[in-house]
Amino acid sequence: DYFLEFNGLRKSPLVTSTAYSRDGGALAIDDYRRTWALLGRTQAPRKESIFFLIDFSTFQASLDLLQLTTRDVAETQATLFTGELESIWGVPIYMSGFMDLSNTAGKIDQDTPGNNTKGQILAVYAPYWAFTYKRNITVEMLRSPDSETFEFYGSMRFSLTRRSESASAISYNLTV
């Protein structure tokens, strides 16, 4: 499934290092700050290396947060006028179509998709993630004499690997 492509970002705080996850509740502006704080004293102050990753439903609900809606509260980034949510407290926010709604435990329920109704906010500390090769690229060439062409085929295996338990943090079970 497409959401398992880079499942380490979510799996790290939900399964492997549960101290970096929190059960949210109704989505509030404070959920972003609390998720960010879960990264700890070493990573959290380095906001230039952190980003938030959210699903589409959480993104839509975040656009309606009163603290971000109008210019009298959020002068340069009022979502009511711009329709965009670029950052909170200087930490960039990215919405991903590959991050889906989850169940109340923060996991994707494949058996009963109707249980996947909750949003999530993932805070990622980028320097603690590495792009690693499981198998380097291989290229094959095949000559087709009928059409006088060459076909090239390439394949490789890669993954994201965490370097620390505090590589990512998540707030799950967010009512959006």
JSON list of C-alpha atoms in Angstrom, two decimals:
[
{"chain": "A", "resi": 1, "resn": "ASP", "atom": "CA", "xyz": [0.00, 0.00, 0.00]},
{"chain": "A", "resi": 2, "resn": "TYR", "atom": "CA", "xyz": [1.13, 3.51, -0.79]},
{"chain": "A", "resi": 3, "resn": "PHE", "atom": "CA", "xyz": [1.05, 4.71, 2.82]},
{"chain": "A", "resi": 4, "resn": "LEU", "atom": "CA", "xyz": [3.67, 2.09, 3.75]},
{"chain": "A", "resi": 5, "resn": "GLU", "atom": "CA", "xyz": [6.23, 3.53, 1.30]},
{"chain": "A", "resi": 6, "resn": "PHE", "atom": "CA", "xyz": [8.08, 5.37, 4.06]},
{"chain": "A", "resi": 7, "resn": "ASN", "atom": "CA", "xyz": [6.31, 3.98, 7.10]},
{"chain": "A", "resi": 8, "resn": "GLY", "atom": "CA", "xyz": [9.29, 4.57, 9.40]},
{"chain": "A", "resi": 9, "resn": "LEU", "atom": "CA", "xyz": [8.41, 8.22, 10.00]},
{"chain": "A", "resi": 10, "resn": "ARG", "atom": "CA", "xyz": [5.14, 7.25, 11.71]},
{"chain": "A", "resi": 11, "resn": "LYS", "atom": "CA", "xyz": [6.19, 3.83, 12.97]},
{"chain": "A", "resi": 12, "resn": "SER", "atom": "CA", "xyz": [9.08, 5.24, 14.98]},
{"chain": "A", "resi": 13, "resn": "PRO", "atom": "CA", "xyz": [6.94, 7.20, 17.48]},
{"chain": "A", "resi": 14, "resn": "LEU", "atom": "CA", "xyz": [3.84, 4.97, 17.32]},
{"chain": "A", "resi": 15, "resn": "VAL", "atom": "CA", "xyz": [5.44, 1.55, 17.72]},
{"chain": "A", "resi": 16, "resn": "THR", "atom": "CA", "xyz": [9.19, 1.63, 18.31]},
{"chain": "A", "resi": 17, "resn": "SER", "atom": "CA", "xyz": [9.63, 4.66, 20.61]},
{"chain": "A", "resi": 18, "resn": "THR", "atom": "CA", "xyz": [6.20, 5.39, 22.09]},
{"chain": "A", "resi": 19, "resn": "ALA", "atom": "CA", "xyz": [7.53, 8.11, 24.42]},
{"chain": "A", "resi": 20, "resn": "TYR", "atom": "CA", "xyz": [7.44, 10.36, 21.33]},
{"chain": "A", "resi": 21, "resn": "SER", "atom": "CA", "xyz": [3.69, 9.98, 20.74]},
{"chain": "A", "resi": 22, "resn": "ARG", "atom": "CA", "xyz": [0.65, 11.57, 22.33]},
{"chain": "A", "resi": 23, "resn": "ASP", "atom": "CA", "xyz": [-3.09, 11.03, 22.16]},
{"chain": "A", "resi": 24, "resn": "GLY", "atom": "CA", "xyz": [-4.58, 14.30, 20.92]},
{"chain": "A", "resi": 25, "resn": "GLY", "atom": "CA", "xyz": [-8.34, 14.84, 21.12]},
{"chain": "A", "resi": 26, "resn": "ALA", "atom": "CA", "xyz": [-10.09, 17.71, 19.34]},
{"chain": "A", "resi": 27, "resn": "LEU", "atom": "CA", "xyz": [-7.64, 19.50, 17.04]},
{"chain": "A", "resi": 28, "resn": "ALA", "atom": "CA", "xyz": [-6.30, 22.72, 18.59]},
{"chain": "A", "resi": 29, "resn": "ILE", "atom": "CA", "xyz": [-3.38, 25.03, 17.85]},
{"chain": "A", "resi": 30, "resn": "ASP", "atom": "CA", "xyz": [-1.66, 23.64, 20.95]},
{"chain": "A", "resi": 31, "resn": "ASP", "atom": "CA", "xyz": [-1.43, 20.19, 19.34]},
{"chain": "A", "resi": 32, "resn": "TYR", "atom": "CA", "xyz": [1.30, 21.49, 17.02]},
{"chain": "A", "resi": 33, "resn": "ARG", "atom": "CA", "xyz": [3.33, 22.91, 19.91]},
{"chain": "A", "resi": 34, "resn": "ARG", "atom": "CA", "xyz": [2.94, 19.79, 22.04]},
{"chain": "A", "resi": 35, "resn": "THR", "atom": "CA", "xyz": [3.97, 17.52, 19.15]},
{"chain": "A", "resi": 36, "resn": "TRP", "atom": "CA", "xyz": [7.02, 19.70, 18.52]},
{"chain": "A", "resi": 37, "resn": "ALA", "atom": "CA", "xyz": [7.93, 19.59, 22.24]},
{"chain": "A", "resi": 38, "resn": "LEU", "atom": "CA", "xyz": [7.90, 15.77, 22.20]},
{"chain": "A", "resi": 39, "resn": "LEU", "atom": "CA", "xyz": [11.15, 15.86, 20.19]},
{"chain": "A", "resi": 40, "resn": "GLY", "atom": "CA", "xyz": [12.97, 16.87, 23.37]},
{"chain": "A", "resi": 41, "resn": "ARG", "atom": "CA", "xyz": [15.40, 19.52, 24.51]},
{"chain": "A", "resi": 42, "resn": "THR", "atom": "CA", "xyz": [18.11, 18.60, 22.03]},
{"chain": "A", "resi": 43, "resn": "GLN", "atom": "CA", "xyz": [16.10, 18.67, 18.80]},
{"chain": "A", "resi": 44, "resn": "ALA", "atom": "CA", "xyz": [13.14, 20.99, 19.55]},
{"chain": "A", "resi": 45, "resn": "PRO", "atom": "CA", "xyz": [15.18, 24.25, 19.67]},
{"chain": "A", "resi": 46, "resn": "ARG", "atom": "CA", "xyz": [16.56, 23.53, 16.19]},
{"chain": "A", "resi": 47, "resn": "LYS", "atom": "CA", "xyz": [13.37, 24.47, 14.37]},
{"chain": "A", "resi": 48, "resn": "GLU", "atom": "CA", "xyz": [15.22, 25.04, 11.08]},
{"chain": "A", "resi": 49, "resn": "SER", "atom": "CA", "xyz": [15.68, 21.24, 10.95]},
{"chain": "A", "resi": 50, "resn": "ILE", "atom": "CA", "xyz": [12.10, 20.33, 11.90]},
{"chain": "A", "resi": 51, "resn": "PHE", "atom": "CA", "xyz": [8.93, 20.14, 9.82]},
{"chain": "A", "resi": 52, "resn": "PHE", "atom": "CA", "xyz": [5.34, 19.09, 10.43]},
{"chain": "A", "resi": 53, "resn": "LEU", "atom": "CA", "xyz": [3.73, 16.51, 8.16]},
{"chain": "A", "resi": 54, "resn": "ILE", "atom": "CA", "xyz": [-0.07, 16.28, 8.22]},
{"chain": "A", "resi": 55, "resn": "ASP", "atom": "CA", "xyz": [-2.84, 14.52, 6.31]},
{"chain": "A", "resi": 56, "resn": "PHE", "atom": "CA", "xyz": [-5.35, 16.37, 4.12]},
{"chain": "A", "resi": 57, "resn": "SER", "atom": "CA", "xyz": [-8.18, 16.34, 6.68]},
{"chain": "A", "resi": 58, "resn": "THR", "atom": "CA", "xyz": [-5.93, 17.73, 9.42]},
{"chain": "A", "resi": 59, "resn": "PHE", "atom": "CA", "xyz": [-4.75, 20.38, 6.97]},
{"chain": "A", "resi": 60, "resn": "GLN", "atom": "CA", "xyz": [-8.33, 21.41, 6.18]},
{"chain": "A", "resi": 61, "resn": "ALA", "atom": "CA", "xyz": [-9.26, 21.54, 9.87]},
{"chain": "A", "resi": 62, "resn": "SER", "atom": "CA", "xyz": [-6.10, 23.55, 10.67]},
{"chain": "A", "resi": 63, "resn": "LEU", "atom": "CA", "xyz": [-7.15, 26.20, 8.14]},
{"chain": "A", "resi": 64, "resn": "ASP", "atom": "CA", "xyz": [-10.19, 26.83, 10.38]},
{"chain": "A", "resi": 65, "resn": "LEU", "atom": "CA", "xyz": [-8.28, 27.26, 13.66]},
{"chain": "A", "resi": 66, "resn": "LEU", "atom": "CA", "xyz": [-9.26, 30.65, 15.05]},
{"chain": "A", "resi": 67, "resn": "GLN", "atom": "CA", "xyz": [-5.65, 31.53, 15.89]},
{"chain": "A", "resi": 68, "resn": "LEU", "atom": "CA", "xyz": [-4.78, 31.31, 12.19]},
{"chain": "A", "resi": 69, "resn": "THR", "atom": "CA", "xyz": [-7.93, 32.49, 10.43]},
{"chain": "A", "resi": 70, "resn": "THR", "atom": "CA", "xyz": [-8.02, 36.31, 10.40]},
{"chain": "A", "resi": 71, "resn": "ARG", "atom": "CA", "xyz": [-5.49, 39.10, 9.97]},
{"chain": "A", "resi": 72, "resn": "ASP", "atom": "CA", "xyz": [-6.12, 40.59, 13.40]},
{"chain": "A", "resi": 73, "resn": "VAL", "atom": "CA", "xyz": [-4.69, 37.40, 14.92]},
{"chain": "A", "resi": 74, "resn": "ALA", "atom": "CA", "xyz": [-2.34, 36.08, 12.23]},
{"chain": "A", "resi": 75, "resn": "GLU", "atom": "CA", "xyz": [-1.32, 39.20, 10.35]},
{"chain": "A", "resi": 76, "resn": "THR", "atom": "CA", "xyz": [0.98, 37.83, 7.65]},
{"chain": "A", "resi": 77, "resn": "GLN", "atom": "CA", "xyz": [-0.45, 34.34, 7.35]},
{"chain": "A", "resi": 78, "resn": "ALA", "atom": "CA", "xyz": [-4.22, 34.57, 7.81]},
{"chain": "A", "resi": 79, "resn": "THR", "atom": "CA", "xyz": [-5.60, 31.37, 6.32]},
{"chain": "A", "resi": 80, "resn": "LEU", "atom": "CA", "xyz": [-8.97, 32.98, 5.60]},
{"chain": "A", "resi": 81, "resn": "PHE", "atom": "CA", "xyz": [-7.29, 35.32, 3.10]},
{"chain": "A", "resi": 82, "resn": "THR", "atom": "CA", "xyz": [-4.39, 33.23, 1.79]},
{"chain": "A", "resi": 83, "resn": "GLY", "atom": "CA", "xyz": [-5.94, 29.76, 1.89]},
{"chain": "A", "resi": 84, "resn": "GLU", "atom": "CA", "xyz": [-2.47, 28.48, 2.80]},
{"chain": "A", "resi": 85, "resn": "LEU", "atom": "CA", "xyz": [-0.87, 27.12, 5.91]},
{"chain": "A", "resi": 86, "resn": "GLU", "atom": "CA", "xyz": [2.88, 27.36, 5.46]},
{"chain": "A", "resi": 87, "resn": "SER", "atom": "CA", "xyz": [4.24, 27.28, 9.01]},
{"chain": "A", "resi": 88, "resn": "ILE", "atom": "CA", "xyz": [3.45, 27.62, 12.69]},
{"chain": "A", "resi": 89, "resn": "TRP", "atom": "CA", "xyz": [6.00, 29.27, 14.98]},
{"chain": "A", "resi": 90, "resn": "GLY", "atom": "CA", "xyz": [8.48, 29.19, 12.12]},
{"chain": "A", "resi": 91, "resn": "VAL", "atom": "CA", "xyz": [8.21, 25.42, 11.63]},
{"chain": "A", "resi": 92, "resn": "PRO", "atom": "CA", "xyz": [7.11, 24.49, 8.07]},
{"chain": "A", "resi": 93, "resn": "ILE", "atom": "CA", "xyz": [3.93, 22.46, 7.57]},
{"chain": "A", "resi": 94, "resn": "TYR", "atom": "CA", "xyz": [3.57, 20.05, 4.67]},
{"chain": "A", "resi": 95, "resn": "MET", "atom": "CA", "xyz": [0.37, 18.28, 3.73]},
{"chain": "A", "resi": 96, "resn": "SER", "atom": "CA", "xyz": [0.88, 14.87, 2.17]},
{"chain": "A", "resi": 97, "resn": "GLY", "atom": "CA", "xyz": [-1.56, 12.85, 0.15]},
{"chain": "A", "resi": 98, "resn": "PHE", "atom": "CA", "xyz": [0.40, 9.77, 1.24]},
{"chain": "A", "resi": 99, "resn": "MET", "atom": "CA", "xyz": [-0.44, 10.35, 4.89]},
{"chain": "A", "resi": 100, "resn": "ASP", "atom": "CA", "xyz": [-3.97, 9.15, 5.53]},
{"chain": "A", "resi": 101, "resn": "LEU", "atom": "CA", "xyz": [-6.48, 9.32, 8.36]},
{"chain": "A", "resi": 102, "resn": "SER", "atom": "CA", "xyz": [-5.90, 6.71, 11.05]},
{"chain": "A", "resi": 103, "resn": "ASN", "atom": "CA", "xyz": [-7.82, 4.92, 13.77]},
{"chain": "A", "resi": 104, "resn": "THR", "atom": "CA", "xyz": [-7.87, 6.04, 17.42]},
{"chain": "A", "resi": 105, "resn": "ALA", "atom": "CA", "xyz": [-4.51, 4.31, 18.04]},
{"chain": "A", "resi": 106, "resn": "GLY", "atom": "CA", "xyz": [-2.83, 6.26, 15.23]},
{"chain": "A", "resi": 107, "resn": "LYS", "atom": "CA", "xyz": [-2.58, 3.26, 12.93]},
{"chain": "A", "resi": 108, "resn": "ILE", "atom": "CA", "xyz": [-4.14, 2.66, 9.52]},
{"chain": "A", "resi": 109, "resn": "ASP", "atom": "CA", "xyz": [-6.87, 0.04, 9.85]},
{"chain": "A", "resi": 110, "resn": "GLN", "atom": "CA", "xyz": [-6.74, -1.92, 6.59]},
{"chain": "A", "resi": 111, "resn": "ASP", "atom": "CA", "xyz": [-9.38, -4.44, 7.63]},
{"chain": "A", "resi": 112, "resn": "THR", "atom": "CA", "xyz": [-12.05, -1.84, 8.49]},
{"chain": "A", "resi": 113, "resn": "PRO", "atom": "CA", "xyz": [-11.28, 1.37, 6.58]},
{"chain": "A", "resi": 114, "resn": "GLY", "atom": "CA", "xyz": [-14.31, 3.04, 8.20]},
{"chain": "A", "resi": 115, "resn": "ASN", "atom": "CA", "xyz": [-12.35, 3.19, 11.45]},
{"chain": "A", "resi": 116, "resn": "ASN", "atom": "CA", "xyz": [-9.83, 5.59, 9.89]},
{"chain": "A", "resi": 117, "resn": "THR", "atom": "CA", "xyz": [-11.42, 8.89, 10.90]},
{"chain": "A", "resi": 118, "resn": "LYS", "atom": "CA", "xyz": [-8.75, 10.56, 13.04]},
{"chain": "A", "resi": 119, "resn": "GLY", "atom": "CA", "xyz": [-6.12, 13.08, 12.01]},
{"chain": "A", "resi": 120, "resn": "GLN", "atom": "CA", "xyz": [-2.47, 13.22, 13.00]},
{"chain": "A", "resi": 121, "resn": "ILE", "atom": "CA", "xyz": [0.40, 15.68, 13.25]},
{"chain": "A", "resi": 122, "resn": "LEU", "atom": "CA", "xyz": [3.88, 14.30, 12.68]},
{"chain": "A", "resi": 123, "resn": "ALA", "atom": "CA", "xyz": [6.94, 16.35, 13.69]},
{"chain": "A", "resi": 124, "resn": "VAL", "atom": "CA", "xyz": [10.12, 15.20, 11.93]},
{"chain": "A", "resi": 125, "resn": "TYR", "atom": "CA", "xyz": [13.68, 16.11, 12.89]},
{"chain": "A", "resi": 126, "resn": "ALA", "atom": "CA", "xyz": [15.31, 15.74, 9.47]},
{"chain": "A", "resi": 127, "resn": "PRO", "atom": "CA", "xyz": [19.00, 15.29, 10.49]},
{"chain": "A", "resi": 128, "resn": "TYR", "atom": "CA", "xyz": [18.10, 12.09, 12.32]},
{"chain": "A", "resi": 129, "resn": "TRP", "atom": "CA", "xyz": [16.84, 10.42, 9.14]},
{"chain": "A", "resi": 130, "resn": "ALA", "atom": "CA", "xyz": [19.04, 8.93, 6.43]},
{"chain": "A", "resi": 131, "resn": "PHE", "atom": "CA", "xyz": [18.20, 7.83, 2.91]},
{"chain": "A", "resi": 132, "resn": "THR", "atom": "CA", "xyz": [19.77, 4.36, 2.67]},
{"chain": "A", "resi": 133, "resn": "TYR", "atom": "CA", "xyz": [20.11, 1.92, -0.18]},
{"chain": "A", "resi": 134, "resn": "LYS", "atom": "CA", "xyz": [19.11, -1.69, 0.31]},
{"chain": "A", "resi": 135, "resn": "ARG", "atom": "CA", "xyz": [20.22, -2.49, -3.23]},
{"chain": "A", "resi": 136, "resn": "ASN", "atom": "CA", "xyz": [22.00, -0.06, -5.51]},
{"chain": "A", "resi": 137, "resn": "ILE", "atom": "CA", "xyz": [20.58, 0.73, -8.90]},
{"chain": "A", "resi": 138, "resn": "THR", "atom": "CA", "xyz": [20.90, -1.87, -11.63]},
{"chain": "A", "resi": 139, "resn": "VAL", "atom": "CA", "xyz": [20.34, -1.04, -15.28]},
{"chain": "A", "resi": 140, "resn": "GLU", "atom": "CA", "xyz": [19.58, -3.49, -18.04]},
{"chain": "A", "resi": 141, "resn": "MET", "atom": "CA", "xyz": [19.47, -2.80, -21.75]},
{"chain": "A", "resi": 142, "resn": "LEU", "atom": "CA", "xyz": [17.51, -4.76, -24.31]},
{"chain": "A", "resi": 143, "resn": "ARG", "atom": "CA", "xyz": [17.87, -4.27, -28.02]},
{"chain": "A", "resi": 144, "resn": "SER", "atom": "CA", "xyz": [14.75, -4.62, -30.14]},
{"chain": "A", "resi": 145, "resn": "PRO", "atom": "CA", "xyz": [15.83, -5.37, -33.74]},
{"chain": "A", "resi": 146, "resn": "ASP", "atom": "CA", "xyz": [12.26, -5.08, -35.09]},
{"chain": "A", "resi": 147, "resn": "SER", "atom": "CA", "xyz": [11.90, -1.43, -34.12]},
{"chain": "A", "resi": 148, "resn": "GLU", "atom": "CA", "xyz": [15.63, -0.66, -34.13]},
{"chain": "A", "resi": 149, "resn": "THR", "atom": "CA", "xyz": [15.42, 0.71, -30.56]},
{"chain": "A", "resi": 150, "resn": "PHE", "atom": "CA", "xyz": [16.88, 0.02, -27.17]},
{"chain": "A", "resi": 151, "resn": "GLU", "atom": "CA", "xyz": [14.87, -0.43, -23.99]},
{"chain": "A", "resi": 152, "resn": "PHE", "atom": "CA", "xyz": [16.37, 0.42, -20.63]},
{"chain": "A", "resi": 153, "resn": "TYR", "atom": "CA", "xyz": [15.15, -0.96, -17.35]},
{"chain": "A", "resi": 154, "resn": "GLY", "atom": "CA", "xyz": [16.41, 0.22, -13.97]},
{"chain": "A", "resi": 155, "resn": "SER", "atom": "CA", "xyz": [15.57, -0.83, -10.44]},
{"chain": "A", "resi": 156, "resn": "MET", "atom": "CA", "xyz": [16.76, -0.23, -6.92]},
{"chain": "A", "resi": 157, "resn": "ARG", "atom": "CA", "xyz": [15.64, -0.63, -3.31]},
{"chain": "A", "resi": 158, "resn": "PHE", "atom": "CA", "xyz": [15.90, 2.14, -0.76]},
{"chain": "A", "resi": 159, "resn": "SER", "atom": "CA", "xyz": [14.44, 3.25, 2.55]},
{"chain": "A", "resi": 160, "resn": "LEU", "atom": "CA", "xyz": [14.51, 5.91, 5.23]},
{"chain": "A", "resi": 161, "resn": "THR", "atom": "CA", "xyz": [16.43, 4.89, 8.32]},
{"chain": "A", "resi": 162, "resn": "ARG", "atom": "CA", "xyz": [16.22, 6.65, 11.65]},
{"chain": "A", "resi": 163, "resn": "ARG", "atom": "CA", "xyz": [19.40, 7.49, 13.52]},
{"chain": "A", "resi": 164, "resn": "SER", "atom": "CA", "xyz": [17.81, 8.16, 16.92]},
{"chain": "A", "resi": 165, "resn": "GLU", "atom": "CA", "xyz": [14.67, 7.36, 18.90]},
{"chain": "A", "resi": 166, "resn": "SER", "atom": "CA", "xyz": [13.80, 11.06, 18.85]},
{"chain": "A", "resi": 167, "resn": "ALA", "atom": "CA", "xyz": [13.81, 11.29, 15.04]},
{"chain": "A", "resi": 168, "resn": "SER", "atom": "CA", "xyz": [10.06, 11.97, 14.90]},
{"chain": "A", "resi": 169, "resn": "ALA", "atom": "CA", "xyz": [7.10, 12.59, 17.18]},
{"chain": "A", "resi": 170, "resn": "ILE", "atom": "CA", "xyz": [3.37, 12.29, 16.57]},
{"chain": "A", "resi": 171, "resn": "SER", "atom": "CA", "xyz": [0.04, 13.45, 17.92]},
{"chain": "A", "resi": 172, "resn": "TYR", "atom": "CA", "xyz": [-2.67, 11.02, 16.86]},
{"chain": "A", "resi": 173, "resn": "ASN", "atom": "CA", "xyz": [-6.40, 10.52, 17.50]},
{"chain": "A", "resi": 174, "resn": "LEU", "atom": "CA", "xyz": [-7.12, 14.12, 16.52]},
{"chain": "A", "resi": 175, "resn": "THR", "atom": "CA", "xyz": [-10.77, 14.86, 15.86]},
{"chain": "A", "resi": 176, "resn": "VAL", "atom": "CA", "xyz": [-10.81, 16.75, 12.59]}
]
